[in-house]
PDB file of C-alpha atoms in Angstrom:
ATOM      1  CA  MET A   1      -9.847  46.948 -63.976  1.00 50.00           C
ATOM      2  CA  VAL A   2      -9.673  48.708 -67.228  1.00 45.00           C
ATOM      3  CA  HIS A   3      -5.954  49.894 -66.521  1.00 48.00           C
ATOM      4  CA  LEU A   4      -5.143  46.423 -65.256  1.00 42.00           C
ATOM      5  CA  ARG A   5      -6.477  44.651 -68.540  1.00 47.00           C
ATOM      6  CA  VAL A   6      -4.545  47.161 -70.761  1.00 42.00           C
ATOM      7  CA  SER A   7      -1.292  46.993 -68.928  1.00 45.00           C
ATOM      8  CA  LEU A   8      -1.846  42.470 -68.989  1.00 40.00           C
ATOM      9  CA  GLN A   9      -2.302  42.871 -72.998  1.00 44.00           C
ATOM     10  CA  SER A  10       0.965  45.230 -73.460  1.00 42.00           C
ATOM     11  CA  PHE A  11       2.719  43.119 -71.346  1.00 39.00           C
ATOM     12  CA  ILE A  12       2.097  40.113 -73.139  1.00 36.00           C
ATOM     13  CA  LEU A  13       2.220  41.915 -76.792  1.00 37.00           C
ATOM     14  CA  VAL A  14       6.225  42.988 -75.033  1.00 38.00           C
ATOM     15  CA  ALA A  15       6.925  39.315 -74.230  1.00 36.00           C
ATOM     16  CA  VAL A  16       5.469  37.870 -77.429  1.00 36.00           C
ATOM     17  CA  PHE A  17       7.674  40.662 -79.319  1.00 38.00           C
ATOM     18  CA  LYS A  18      10.828  39.954 -77.678  1.00 39.00           C
ATOM     19  CA  TRP A  19      10.724  36.056 -78.272  1.00 39.00           C
ATOM     20  CA  VAL A  20      10.061  36.429 -81.643  1.00 42.00           C
ATOM     21  CA  LEU A  21      13.586  38.773 -81.753  1.00 42.00           C
ATOM     22  CA  SER A  22      15.149  35.903 -79.602  1.00 41.00           C
ATOM     23  CA  GLU A  23      14.441  33.563 -82.421  1.00 52.00           C
ATOM     24  CA  TYR A  24      16.999  35.809 -84.915  1.00 51.00           C
ATOM     25  CA  SER A  25      20.568  36.927 -84.002  1.00 57.00           C
ATOM     26  CA  GLU A  26      22.978  38.452 -86.222  1.00 65.00           C
ATOM     27  CA  GLU A  27      25.638  36.220 -84.553  1.00 78.00           C
ATOM     28  CA  THR A  28      26.297  32.718 -84.998  1.00 81.00           C
ATOM     29  CA  LYS A  29      24.752  31.136 -81.551  1.00 83.00           C
ATOM     30  CA  TRP A  30      26.265  27.671 -80.067  1.00 88.00           C
ATOM     31  CA  ASN A  31      23.733  25.111 -78.687  1.00 87.00           C
ATOM     32  CA  VAL A  32      25.804  22.762 -76.083  1.00 91.00           C
ATOM     33  CA  LYS A  33      25.521  19.189 -75.521  1.00 91.00           C
ATOM     34  CA  GLN A  34      27.159  16.866 -73.298  1.00 92.00           C
ATOM     35  CA  GLY A  35      28.507  14.248 -75.269  1.00 92.00           C
ATOM     36  CA  PHE A  36      30.843  13.646 -78.848  1.00 92.00           C
ATOM     37  CA  ILE A  37      30.357  13.818 -82.488  1.00 91.00           C
ATOM     38  CA  PRO A  38      32.315  10.078 -83.846  1.00 89.00           C
ATOM     39  CA  GLY A  39      35.146   9.816 -85.740  1.00 85.00           C
ATOM     40  CA  THR A  40      33.073   8.370 -88.849  1.00 84.00           C
ATOM     41  CA  LYS A  41      31.249  11.767 -88.927  1.00 82.00           C
ATOM     42  CA  ALA A  42      33.350  13.751 -91.625  1.00 83.00           C
ATOM     43  CA  ASP A  43      36.065  16.481 -90.063  1.00 90.00           C
ATOM     44  CA  VAL A  44      36.212  19.824 -91.578  1.00 90.00           C
ATOM     45  CA  ASP A  45      39.439  20.449 -89.709  1.00 92.00           C
ATOM     46  CA  THR A  46      41.019  19.740 -86.807  1.00 93.00           C
ATOM     47  CA  GLY A  47      44.071  21.312 -84.924  1.00 93.00           C
ATOM     48  CA  PHE A  48      45.367  22.470 -81.059  1.00 93.00           C
ATOM     49  CA  MET A  49      43.466  25.982 -80.575  1.00 93.00           C
ATOM     50  CA  THR A  50      41.524  28.282 -78.065  1.00 93.00           C
ATOM     51  CA  LEU A  51      37.569  27.203 -78.345  1.00 92.00           C
ATOM     52  CA  GLN A  52      37.046  30.854 -79.027  1.00 92.00           C
ATOM     53  CA  GLN A  53      39.172  30.102 -82.116  1.00 93.00           C
ATOM     54  CA  ALA A  54      37.574  27.413 -82.862  1.00 93.00           C
ATOM     55  CA  LYS A  55      34.188  29.166 -83.223  1.00 91.00           C
ATOM     56  CA  ASP A  56      35.458  31.688 -85.181  1.00 91.00           C
ATOM     57  CA  MET A  57      36.706  29.091 -87.904  1.00 92.00           C
ATOM     58  CA  CYS A  58      33.473  27.458 -87.754  1.00 90.00           C
ATOM     59  CA  ALA A  59      31.188  30.386 -87.756  1.00 86.00           C
ATOM     60  CA  ALA A  60      33.231  31.579 -91.086  1.00 87.00           C
ATOM     61  CA  ARG A  61      32.928  28.036 -92.596  1.00 86.00           C
ATOM     62  CA  GLY A  62      29.907  27.147 -94.640  1.00 81.00           C
ATOM     63  CA  ASP A  63      30.377  23.603 -94.455  1.00 85.00           C
ATOM     64  CA  CYS A  64      31.002  23.397 -90.779  1.00 88.00           C
ATOM     65  CA  LEU A  65      28.011  22.599 -88.411  1.00 88.00           C
ATOM     66  CA  ALA A  66      29.709  21.856 -85.145  1.00 91.00           C
ATOM     67  CA  ILE A  67      32.650  21.662 -82.891  1.00 93.00           C
ATOM     68  CA  THR A  68      33.197  18.504 -80.840  1.00 94.00           C
ATOM     69  CA  TYR A  69      36.523  18.042 -78.044  1.00 94.00           C
ATOM     70  CA  ARG A  70      37.497  16.260 -74.915  1.00 93.00           C
ATOM     71  CA  GLY A  71      37.209  19.009 -71.927  1.00 92.00           C
ATOM     72  CA  ALA A  72      34.152  20.993 -70.773  1.00 91.00           C
ATOM     73  CA  ILE A  73      32.868  24.063 -71.793  1.00 90.00           C
ATOM     74  CA  ASP A  74      34.335  26.674 -69.770  1.00 89.00           C
ATOM     75  CA  ASP A  75      37.864  25.227 -70.214  1.00 89.00           C
ATOM     76  CA  VAL A  76      40.633  27.828 -71.309  1.00 85.00           C
ATOM     77  CA  GLY A  77      43.496  27.247 -73.148  1.00 87.00           C
ATOM     78  CA  PRO A  78      44.324  25.806 -76.832  1.00 92.00           C
ATOM     79  CA  MET A  79      42.775  22.362 -76.879  1.00 93.00           C
ATOM     80  CA  HIS A  80      42.757  19.601 -79.643  1.00 94.00           C
ATOM     81  CA  VAL A  81      39.494  20.425 -81.033  1.00 94.00           C
ATOM     82  CA  TYR A  82      37.540  18.849 -84.144  1.00 95.00           C
ATOM     83  CA  LEU A  83      35.285  21.018 -86.609  1.00 94.00           C
ATOM     84  CA  LYS A  84      32.749  18.578 -87.750  1.00 92.00           C
ATOM     85  CA  GLY A  85      29.964  18.819 -91.019  1.00 88.00           C
ATOM     86  CA  ASP A  86      27.896  16.690 -89.138  1.00 88.00           C
ATOM     87  CA  THR A  87      25.144  17.686 -85.612  1.00 85.00           C
ATOM     88  CA  THR A  88      24.748  13.707 -84.854  1.00 88.00           C
ATOM     89  CA  VAL A  89      26.023  13.490 -81.242  1.00 90.00           C
ATOM     90  CA  ALA A  90      26.891  10.420 -78.828  1.00 89.00           C
ATOM     91  CA  GLU A  91      26.164  11.273 -75.178  1.00 87.00           C
ATOM     92  CA  SER A  92      27.693   7.749 -73.918  1.00 87.00           C
ATOM     93  CA  ASP A  93      31.159   9.852 -72.697  1.00 89.00           C
ATOM     94  CA  LYS A  94      30.534  13.270 -71.216  1.00 90.00           C
ATOM     95  CA  SER A  95      33.656  13.781 -71.084  1.00 92.00           C
ATOM     96  CA  TRP A  96      33.516  15.494 -74.190  1.00 94.00           C
ATOM     97  CA  THR A  97      31.648  18.478 -75.467  1.00 94.00           C
ATOM     98  CA  SER A  98      29.817  19.628 -78.255  1.00 93.00           C
ATOM     99  CA  LEU A  99      28.748  23.153 -79.807  1.00 92.00           C
ATOM    100  CA  ILE A 100      25.973  23.038 -82.413  1.00 87.00           C
ATOM    101  CA  LYS A 101      26.267  26.166 -84.779  1.00 86.00           C
ATOM    102  CA  ARG A 102      23.492  27.937 -85.394  1.00 80.00           C
ATOM    103  CA  PRO A 103      24.368  30.567 -88.183  1.00 78.00           C
ATOM    104  CA  ALA A 104      24.089  34.476 -87.726  1.00 72.00           C
ATOM    105  CA  GLY A 105      20.577  35.030 -89.058  1.00 77.00           C
ATOM    106  CA  LEU A 106      18.934  31.622 -88.992  1.00 80.00           C
ATOM    107  CA  MET A 107      15.576  32.258 -88.221  1.00 82.00           C
ATOM    108  CA  ASP A 108      12.676  29.488 -87.553  1.00 86.00           C
ATOM    109  CA  VAL A 109       9.770  29.890 -89.428  1.00 91.00           C
ATOM    110  CA  ASN A 110       6.163  28.809 -90.034  1.00 94.00           C
ATOM    111  CA  MET A 111       4.387  28.438 -93.344  1.00 94.00           C
ATOM    112  CA  TYR A 112       0.540  28.180 -93.006  1.00 96.00           C
ATOM    113  CA  ASN A 113      -1.515  26.382 -95.988  1.00 95.00           C
ATOM    114  CA  PRO A 114      -4.831  27.452 -95.464  1.00 94.00           C
ATOM    115  CA  PHE A 115      -6.085  25.265 -98.596  1.00 91.00           C
ATOM    116  CA  SER A 116      -7.370  21.878 -99.052  1.00 88.00           C
ATOM    117  CA  PHE A 117      -4.809  20.215-100.677  1.00 86.00           C
ATOM    118  CA  PRO A 118      -1.270  20.144-100.040  1.00 88.00           C
ATOM    119  CA  LEU A 119       1.669  22.249-101.300  1.00 91.00           C
ATOM    120  CA  GLU A 120       5.572  21.728-101.639  1.00 89.00           C
ATOM    121  CA  LEU A 121       7.623  24.374-100.348  1.00 91.00           C
ATOM    122  CA  CYS A 122      11.179  24.471-102.273  1.00 87.00           C
ATOM    123  CA  TRP A 123      13.465  26.950-101.655  1.00 87.00           C
ATOM    124  CA  VAL A 124      14.948  29.123-104.863  1.00 85.00           C
ATOM    125  CA  GLU A 125      17.764  31.508-105.244  1.00 83.00           C
ATOM    126  CA  LEU A 126      16.410  33.824-108.104  1.00 79.00           C
ATOM    127  CA  SER A 127      20.001  34.105-109.755  1.00 74.00           C
ATOM    128  CA  GLY A 128      19.590  30.561-110.675  1.00 69.00           C
ATOM    129  CA  GLY A 129      22.848  29.526-109.967  1.00 71.00           C
ATOM    130  CA  VAL A 130      21.374  26.877-107.702  1.00 74.00           C
ATOM    131  CA  ALA A 131      19.289  24.146-108.353  1.00 75.00           C
ATOM    132  CA  PRO A 132      15.881  24.480-106.215  1.00 79.00           C
ATOM    133  CA  ILE A 133      15.951  22.608-103.014  1.00 81.00           C
ATOM    134  CA  CYS A 134      12.565  21.050-101.905  1.00 82.00           C
ATOM    135  CA  TYR A 135      11.873  20.799 -97.858  1.00 83.00           C
ATOM    136  CA  GLY A 136       8.677  18.833 -97.841  1.00 84.00           C
ATOM    137  CA  ALA A 137       4.866  19.544 -98.300  1.00 87.00           C
ATOM    138  CA  ALA A 138       2.474  21.753 -96.067  1.00 91.00           C
ATOM    139  CA  ALA A 139      -0.490  19.581 -95.266  1.00 90.00           C
ATOM    140  CA  PRO A 140      -3.736  21.072 -95.816  1.00 91.00           C
ATOM    141  CA  LYS A 141      -5.311  23.619 -92.986  1.00 94.00           C
ATOM    142  CA  SER A 142      -1.742  23.197 -91.086  1.00 94.00           C
ATOM    143  CA  THR A 143       1.662  24.444 -90.526  1.00 95.00           C
ATOM    144  CA  LYS A 144       4.775  23.396 -91.459  1.00 93.00           C
ATOM    145  CA  ASN A 145       8.138  24.742 -89.322  1.00 92.00           C
ATOM    146  CA  LEU A 146      11.548  25.216 -91.630  1.00 89.00           C
ATOM    147  CA  SER A 147      14.832  27.127 -91.003  1.00 84.00           C
ATOM    148  CA  SER A 148      15.536  30.067 -93.185  1.00 86.00           C
ATOM    149  CA  PHE A 149      16.997  33.342 -93.921  1.00 84.00           C
ATOM    150  CA  ALA A 150      15.741  36.690 -94.338  1.00 85.00           C
ATOM    151  CA  GLY A 151      15.753  37.616 -98.551  1.00 86.00           C
ATOM    152  CA  HIS A 152      15.306  33.720 -99.218  1.00 88.00           C
ATOM    153  CA  HIS A 153      12.120  32.790-101.603  1.00 89.00           C
ATOM    154  CA  PHE A 154      10.341  29.342-100.993  1.00 92.00           C
ATOM    155  CA  VAL A 155       7.797  28.409-104.055  1.00 90.00           C
ATOM    156  CA  SER A 156       4.837  26.573-103.603  1.00 91.00           C
ATOM    157  CA  LYS A 157       3.628  24.199-105.875  1.00 89.00           C
ATOM    158  CA  ARG A 158       0.812  21.918-106.380  1.00 88.00           C
ATOM    159  CA  LEU A 159       0.342  18.737-108.197  1.00 84.00           C
ATOM    160  CA  VAL A 160      -2.613  19.942-111.172  1.00 84.00           C
ATOM    161  CA  TRP A 161      -2.180  17.230-113.835  1.00 82.00           C
ATOM    162  CA  SER A 162      -0.797  13.904-114.729  1.00 80.00           C
ATOM    163  CA  ALA A 163      -0.491  11.732-117.529  1.00 79.00           C
ATOM    164  CA  SER A 164       0.451   7.774-118.443  1.00 76.00           C
ATOM    165  CA  ILE A 165       2.801   7.890-121.096  1.00 73.00           C
ATOM    166  CA  GLY A 166       3.146   5.081-123.905  1.00 61.00           C
ATOM    167  CA  GLY A 167       6.458   2.518-124.774  1.00 52.00           C
ATOM    168  CA  SER A 168       5.917   2.740-128.713  1.00 49.00           C
ATOM    169  CA  GLY A 169       8.567   5.177-129.241  1.00 50.00           C
ATOM    170  CA  GLY A 170       8.335   8.359-131.313  1.00 52.00           C
ATOM    171  CA  GLU A 171       7.352  11.520-130.376  1.00 56.00           C
ATOM    172  CA  GLU A 172       4.234  12.407-128.314  1.00 67.00           C
ATOM    173  CA  ALA A 173       2.467  15.600-127.652  1.00 72.00           C
ATOM    174  CA  LEU A 174       0.627  16.007-124.093  1.00 78.00           C
ATOM    175  CA  ARG A 175      -1.812  19.013-123.189  1.00 80.00           C
ATOM    176  CA  VAL A 176      -1.978  20.153-119.486  1.00 81.00           C
ATOM    177  CA  ARG A 177      -5.405  20.977-118.526  1.00 75.00           C
ATOM    178  CA  GLU A 178      -6.087  21.156-114.355  1.00 63.00           C
ATOM    179  CA  GLU A 179      -7.715  18.019-113.467  1.00 58.00           C
ATOM    180  CA  LEU A 180      -7.623  17.057-109.671  1.00 49.00           C
ATOM    181  CA  ARG A 181      -9.357  18.821-106.950  1.00 45.00           C
ATOM    182  CA  GLY A 182      -7.569  18.395-103.350  1.00 38.00           C
ATOM    183  CA  TYR A 183      -6.841  14.953-102.685  1.00 40.00           C
ATOM    184  CA  GLU A 184      -8.501  13.429-105.914  1.00 39.00           C
ATOM    185  CA  TRP A 185      -6.219  11.453-108.068  1.00 39.00           C
ATOM    186  CA  ASP A 186      -6.955  10.599-111.620  1.00 39.00           C
ATOM    187  CA  HIS A 187      -5.281   7.377-112.093  1.00 40.00           C
ATOM    188  CA  PRO A 188      -3.251   7.584-114.915  1.00 38.00           C
ATOM    189  CA  TYR A 189      -4.169   4.903-117.807  1.00 37.00           C
ATOM    190  CA  SER A 190      -3.846   1.485-116.699  1.00 38.00           C
ATOM    191  CA  ARG A 191      -2.413  -0.476-120.118  1.00 37.00           C
ATOM    192  CA  PRO A 192      -2.403  -4.455-120.321  1.00 37.00           C
ATOM    193  CA  VAL A 193       0.290  -6.197-118.623  1.00 35.00           C
ATOM    194  CA  ALA A 194       1.276  -7.641-122.244  1.00 38.00           C
ATOM    195  CA  ALA A 195       1.509  -3.955-123.420  1.00 42.00           C
ATOM    196  CA  ARG A 196       3.657  -2.663-120.886  1.00 42.00           C
ATOM    197  CA  ARG A 197       6.052  -5.642-121.197  1.00 42.00           C
ATOM    198  CA  ALA A 198       6.195  -4.388-124.223  1.00 47.00           C
ATOM    199  CA  ALA A 199       6.930  -1.072-123.203  1.00 45.00           C
ATOM    200  CA  HIS A 200       9.383  -2.232-121.017  1.00 46.00           C
ATOM    201  CA  ALA A 201      11.108  -4.268-123.417  1.00 46.00           C
ATOM    202  CA  ASP A 202      11.849  -0.603-125.064  1.00 50.00           C
ATOM    203  CA  ALA A 203      14.332   0.812-123.741  1.00 54.00           C
ATOM    204  CA  ALA A 204      14.959   3.832-125.965  1.00 64.00           C
ATOM    205  CA  PRO A 205      13.579   7.554-124.704  1.00 71.00           C
ATOM    206  CA  ARG A 206      10.803   9.040-125.320  1.00 74.00           C
ATOM    207  CA  LYS A 207      10.848  12.513-126.938  1.00 81.00           C
ATOM    208  CA  LEU A 208       7.635  14.495-125.651  1.00 83.00           C
ATOM    209  CA  THR A 209       5.916  17.997-126.313  1.00 87.00           C
ATOM    210  CA  VAL A 210       3.937  19.070-123.062  1.00 87.00           C
ATOM    211  CA  ARG A 211       1.702  21.934-124.033  1.00 89.00           C
ATOM    212  CA  ASN A 212       0.640  23.862-120.680  1.00 88.00           C
ATOM    213  CA  GLU A 213      -2.688  25.370-120.959  1.00 87.00           C
ATOM    214  CA  LEU A 214      -3.062  26.406-117.589  1.00 84.00           C
ATOM    215  CA  ALA A 215      -2.804  30.439-116.233  1.00 81.00           C
ATOM    216  CA  HIS A 216      -0.002  29.758-113.921  1.00 81.00           C
ATOM    217  CA  PRO A 217       3.810  27.953-114.938  1.00 83.00           C
ATOM    218  CA  VAL A 218       3.825  24.528-114.368  1.00 86.00           C
ATOM    219  CA  GLU A 219       6.868  21.926-113.381  1.00 87.00           C
ATOM    220  CA  VAL A 220       6.919  19.122-115.226  1.00 87.00           C
ATOM    221  CA  CYS A 221       8.667  15.962-113.839  1.00 85.00           C
ATOM    222  CA  SER A 222       8.707  12.087-114.651  1.00 83.00           C
ATOM    223  CA  GLY A 223       8.811   9.043-113.286  1.00 79.00           C
ATOM    224  CA  ALA A 224       8.647   5.202-113.304  1.00 74.00           C
ATOM    225  CA  GLN A 225       4.704   4.707-113.021  1.00 67.00           C
ATOM    226  CA  HIS A 226       4.780   3.528-109.871  1.00 62.00           C
ATOM    227  CA  HIS A 227       5.875   6.712-108.240  1.00 57.00           C
ATOM    228  CA  SER A 228       2.382   8.071-108.970  1.00 56.00           C
ATOM    229  CA  ARG A 229       1.322   6.678-105.263  1.00 54.00           C
ATOM    230  CA  LEU A 230       3.600   9.367-104.168  1.00 55.00           C
ATOM    231  CA  VAL A 231       3.222  12.334-105.744  1.00 54.00           C
ATOM    232  CA  HIS A 232       0.996  14.174-103.240  1.00 53.00           C
ATOM    233  CA  ALA A 233       3.300  14.231-100.972  1.00 54.00           C
ATOM    234  CA  THR A 234       7.147  14.970-101.133  1.00 59.00           C
ATOM    235  CA  VAL A 235       8.775  12.638-103.394  1.00 60.00           C
ATOM    236  CA  PRO A 236      11.788  10.856-102.312  1.00 60.00           C
ATOM    237  CA  ALA A 237      14.961  11.693-104.446  1.00 61.00           C
ATOM    238  CA  GLY A 238      15.700   9.232-107.191  1.00 63.00           C
ATOM    239  CA  LEU A 239      11.872   8.340-108.003  1.00 72.00           C
ATOM    240  CA  GLU A 240      11.436  11.199-110.608  1.00 75.00           C
ATOM    241  CA  SER A 241      13.209  13.530-112.948  1.00 79.00           C
ATOM    242  CA  CYS A 242      12.111  17.305-113.024  1.00 81.00           C
ATOM    243  CA  HIS A 243      12.593  18.674-116.887  1.00 83.00           C
ATOM    244  CA  GLY A 244      12.023  22.258-116.566  1.00 81.00           C
ATOM    245  CA  ILE A 245       9.601  25.270-116.617  1.00 83.00           C
ATOM    246  CA  ALA A 246       6.331  25.404-119.256  1.00 85.00           C
ATOM    247  CA  SER A 247       5.114  28.552-118.810  1.00 82.00           C
ATOM    248  CA  ALA A 248       1.363  29.776-119.052  1.00 83.00           C
ATOM    249  CA  ASN A 249       0.114  29.049-122.770  1.00 86.00           C
ATOM    250  CA  ALA A 250       3.553  27.921-123.562  1.00 87.00           C
ATOM    251  CA  SER A 251       5.613  24.253-124.674  1.00 89.00           C
ATOM    252  CA  LEU A 252       8.310  22.265-122.867  1.00 87.00           C
ATOM    253  CA  ALA A 253      10.016  19.563-125.091  1.00 87.00           C
ATOM    254  CA  LEU A 254      11.956  16.582-123.033  1.00 82.00           C
ATOM    255  CA  SER A 255      13.279  13.339-123.501  1.00 81.00           C
ATOM    256  CA  VAL A 256      11.680  10.705-120.854  1.00 78.00           C
ATOM    257  CA  ALA A 257      13.497   7.788-119.810  1.00 68.00           C
ATOM    258  CA  HIS A 258      11.393   5.358-118.767  1.00 63.00           C
ATOM    259  CA  SER A 259       9.904   3.442-120.986  1.00 62.00           C
ATOM    260  CA  ASP A 260       6.270   3.126-118.928  1.00 69.00           C
ATOM    261  CA  ALA A 261       6.297   6.575-116.815  1.00 77.00           C
ATOM    262  CA  THR A 262       3.969   8.900-115.743  1.00 80.00           C
ATOM    263  CA  VAL A 263       4.274  12.924-116.199  1.00 83.00           C
ATOM    264  CA  VAL A 264       3.285  15.205-113.544  1.00 83.00           C
ATOM    265  CA  ALA A 265       2.980  18.745-113.212  1.00 86.00           C
ATOM    266  CA  ARG A 266       3.253  20.863-110.520  1.00 87.00           C
ATOM    267  CA  GLN A 267       1.697  24.702-110.431  1.00 87.00           C
ATOM    268  CA  LEU A 268       3.520  27.056-109.123  1.00 86.00           C
ATOM    269  CA  VAL A 269       1.024  28.819-106.771  1.00 88.00           C
ATOM    270  CA  GLY A 270       2.938  31.669-105.116  1.00 88.00           C
ATOM    271  CA  VAL A 271       6.323  32.947-103.732  1.00 89.00           C
ATOM    272  CA  THR A 272       6.909  34.011-100.038  1.00 91.00           C
ATOM    273  CA  GLN A 273       9.970  36.212 -99.183  1.00 90.00           C
ATOM    274  CA  ILE A 274      11.491  35.468 -96.124  1.00 90.00           C
ATOM    275  CA  VAL A 275      11.529  38.884 -93.840  1.00 90.00           C
ATOM    276  CA  LYS A 276      14.090  39.541 -91.062  1.00 85.00           C
ATOM    277  CA  GLY A 277      12.142  39.144 -88.064  1.00 83.00           C
ATOM    278  CA  VAL A 278       8.767  37.728 -89.227  1.00 89.00           C
ATOM    279  CA  MET A 279       8.578  34.263 -88.598  1.00 91.00           C
ATOM    280  CA  ASN A 280       4.859  33.692 -89.529  1.00 94.00           C
ATOM    281  CA  TYR A 281       3.681  33.056 -93.085  1.00 95.00           C
ATOM    282  CA  THR A 282       0.511  32.674 -95.132  1.00 95.00           C
ATOM    283  CA  LEU A 283       0.860  30.572 -98.140  1.00 93.00           C
ATOM    284  CA  GLN A 284      -1.844  32.348-100.657  1.00 89.00           C
ATOM    285  CA  LEU A 285      -2.152  32.027-104.526  1.00 86.00           C
ATOM    286  CA  GLN A 286      -0.418  34.805-106.221  1.00 82.00           C
ATOM    287  CA  PRO A 287      -1.047  36.046-109.975  1.00 77.00           C
ATOM    288  CA  LEU A 288       2.669  36.146-110.863  1.00 72.00           C
ATOM    289  CA  LEU A 289       3.368  39.139-112.980  1.00 68.00           C
ATOM    290  CA  PRO A 290       5.189  38.166-116.289  1.00 67.00           C
ATOM    291  CA  ASP A 291       8.644  39.782-115.433  1.00 70.00           C
ATOM    292  CA  PHE A 292       8.732  37.838-112.219  1.00 72.00           C
ATOM    293  CA  SER A 293       7.375  34.691-113.754  1.00 69.00           C
ATOM    294  CA  ARG A 294      10.505  34.921-116.233  1.00 71.00           C
ATOM    295  CA  THR A 295      13.264  35.087-113.363  1.00 74.00           C
ATOM    296  CA  LEU A 296      11.349  32.318-111.566  1.00 73.00           C
ATOM    297  CA  VAL A 297      11.186  30.335-114.494  1.00 69.00           C
ATOM    298  CA  ASN A 298      15.048  31.034-115.394  1.00 72.00           C
ATOM    299  CA  ALA A 299      15.668  30.197-111.912  1.00 72.00           C
ATOM    300  CA  MET A 300      14.085  26.611-111.917  1.00 70.00           C
ATOM    301  CA  ARG A 301      15.383  25.676-115.124  1.00 64.00           C
ATOM    302  CA  VAL A 302      17.131  22.898-115.359  1.00 47.00           C
ATOM    303  CA  GLY A 303      20.912  23.234-115.755  1.00 44.00           C
ATOM    304  CA  ALA A 304      21.169  26.959-115.400  1.00 40.00           C
ATOM    305  CA  PRO A 305      25.026  28.400-114.860  1.00 39.00           C
ATOM    306  CA  LYS A 306      25.911  28.382-111.372  1.00 41.00           C
ATOM    307  CA  PRO A 307      27.823  31.729-110.153  1.00 39.00           C
ATOM    308  CA  SER A 308      31.061  31.893-108.796  1.00 39.00           C
ATOM    309  CA  ALA A 309      29.562  32.363-105.663  1.00 41.00           C
ATOM    310  CA  PRO A 310      26.122  31.077-105.243  1.00 43.00           C
ATOM    311  CA  ALA A 311      23.885  31.496-101.766  1.00 50.00           C
ATOM    312  CA  ALA A 312      23.899  29.102 -99.078  1.00 54.00           C
ATOM    313  CA  PRO A 313      20.200  27.471 -99.047  1.00 56.00           C
ATOM    314  CA  PRO A 314      18.514  26.834 -95.816  1.00 58.00           C
ATOM    315  CA  PRO A 315      19.472  23.855 -93.668  1.00 59.00           C
ATOM    316  CA  ARG A 316      17.295  20.739 -93.916  1.00 55.00           C
ATOM    317  CA  PRO A 317      14.930  20.754 -90.898  1.00 51.00           C
TER     318      PRO A 317
END
């Protein structure tokens, strides 16, 4: 019985190990679907070629996400092939075949948030050449699945502070202190309606100085006052503007376009590096060392110079 139990445990471990390795490949893989990718979706390239030639061409191009053609998966010889920048397959016509690209080295990873508050996950290129891209929030005590590559870094951010600014013009100084716990939300001070109308009438940008009094760097963003209802989740594009990173015990000068706005600060909780073959990660509160903190601040700074060949971001879920 003991020998059987050990053998069974060994089998389970081997099976899990093989399953993990199957999720990672050094070669480009293709998911086959019956149907076509509509002509309304952008063509990356098109022409007569063999299926293998089309695969090689698409695999070498970062903007190519799929292949579509009229024919079967086992057809040989040159055919008219479309290289597409979209993966939406219309399955109404089964005489077509589409191949969805899974890039070499792409991994499915799970980010577990053990805290009682949500954490937003953003991919950061530490060279500073590419603007950070956020992929949504990991809810408290839950796991978020996403796709990435070995060597990529994800910064986790937590909302910790907010303030409402007036519309009287001039400069204003704000001090970032830890005010929020979990899902608690200290609503920004609501001024009288007449004052808000006067603020809207004043379209001049406000100049602010934000002093970060926390022990961790914070990202400072602003938006119209109503956007504060969404800040505990991923804020839709266009609702807020992020002005940069304020290091611990440092100040950040910014200009806010909204005359009636909310300024928020998100603490940089920690950084997770994706490791080849490792699928599961637990997000942690990390003491960011000064040198690495400076690298992170530079990477997330708005307007950082772009290198000639920036790294490709992980695909969106």
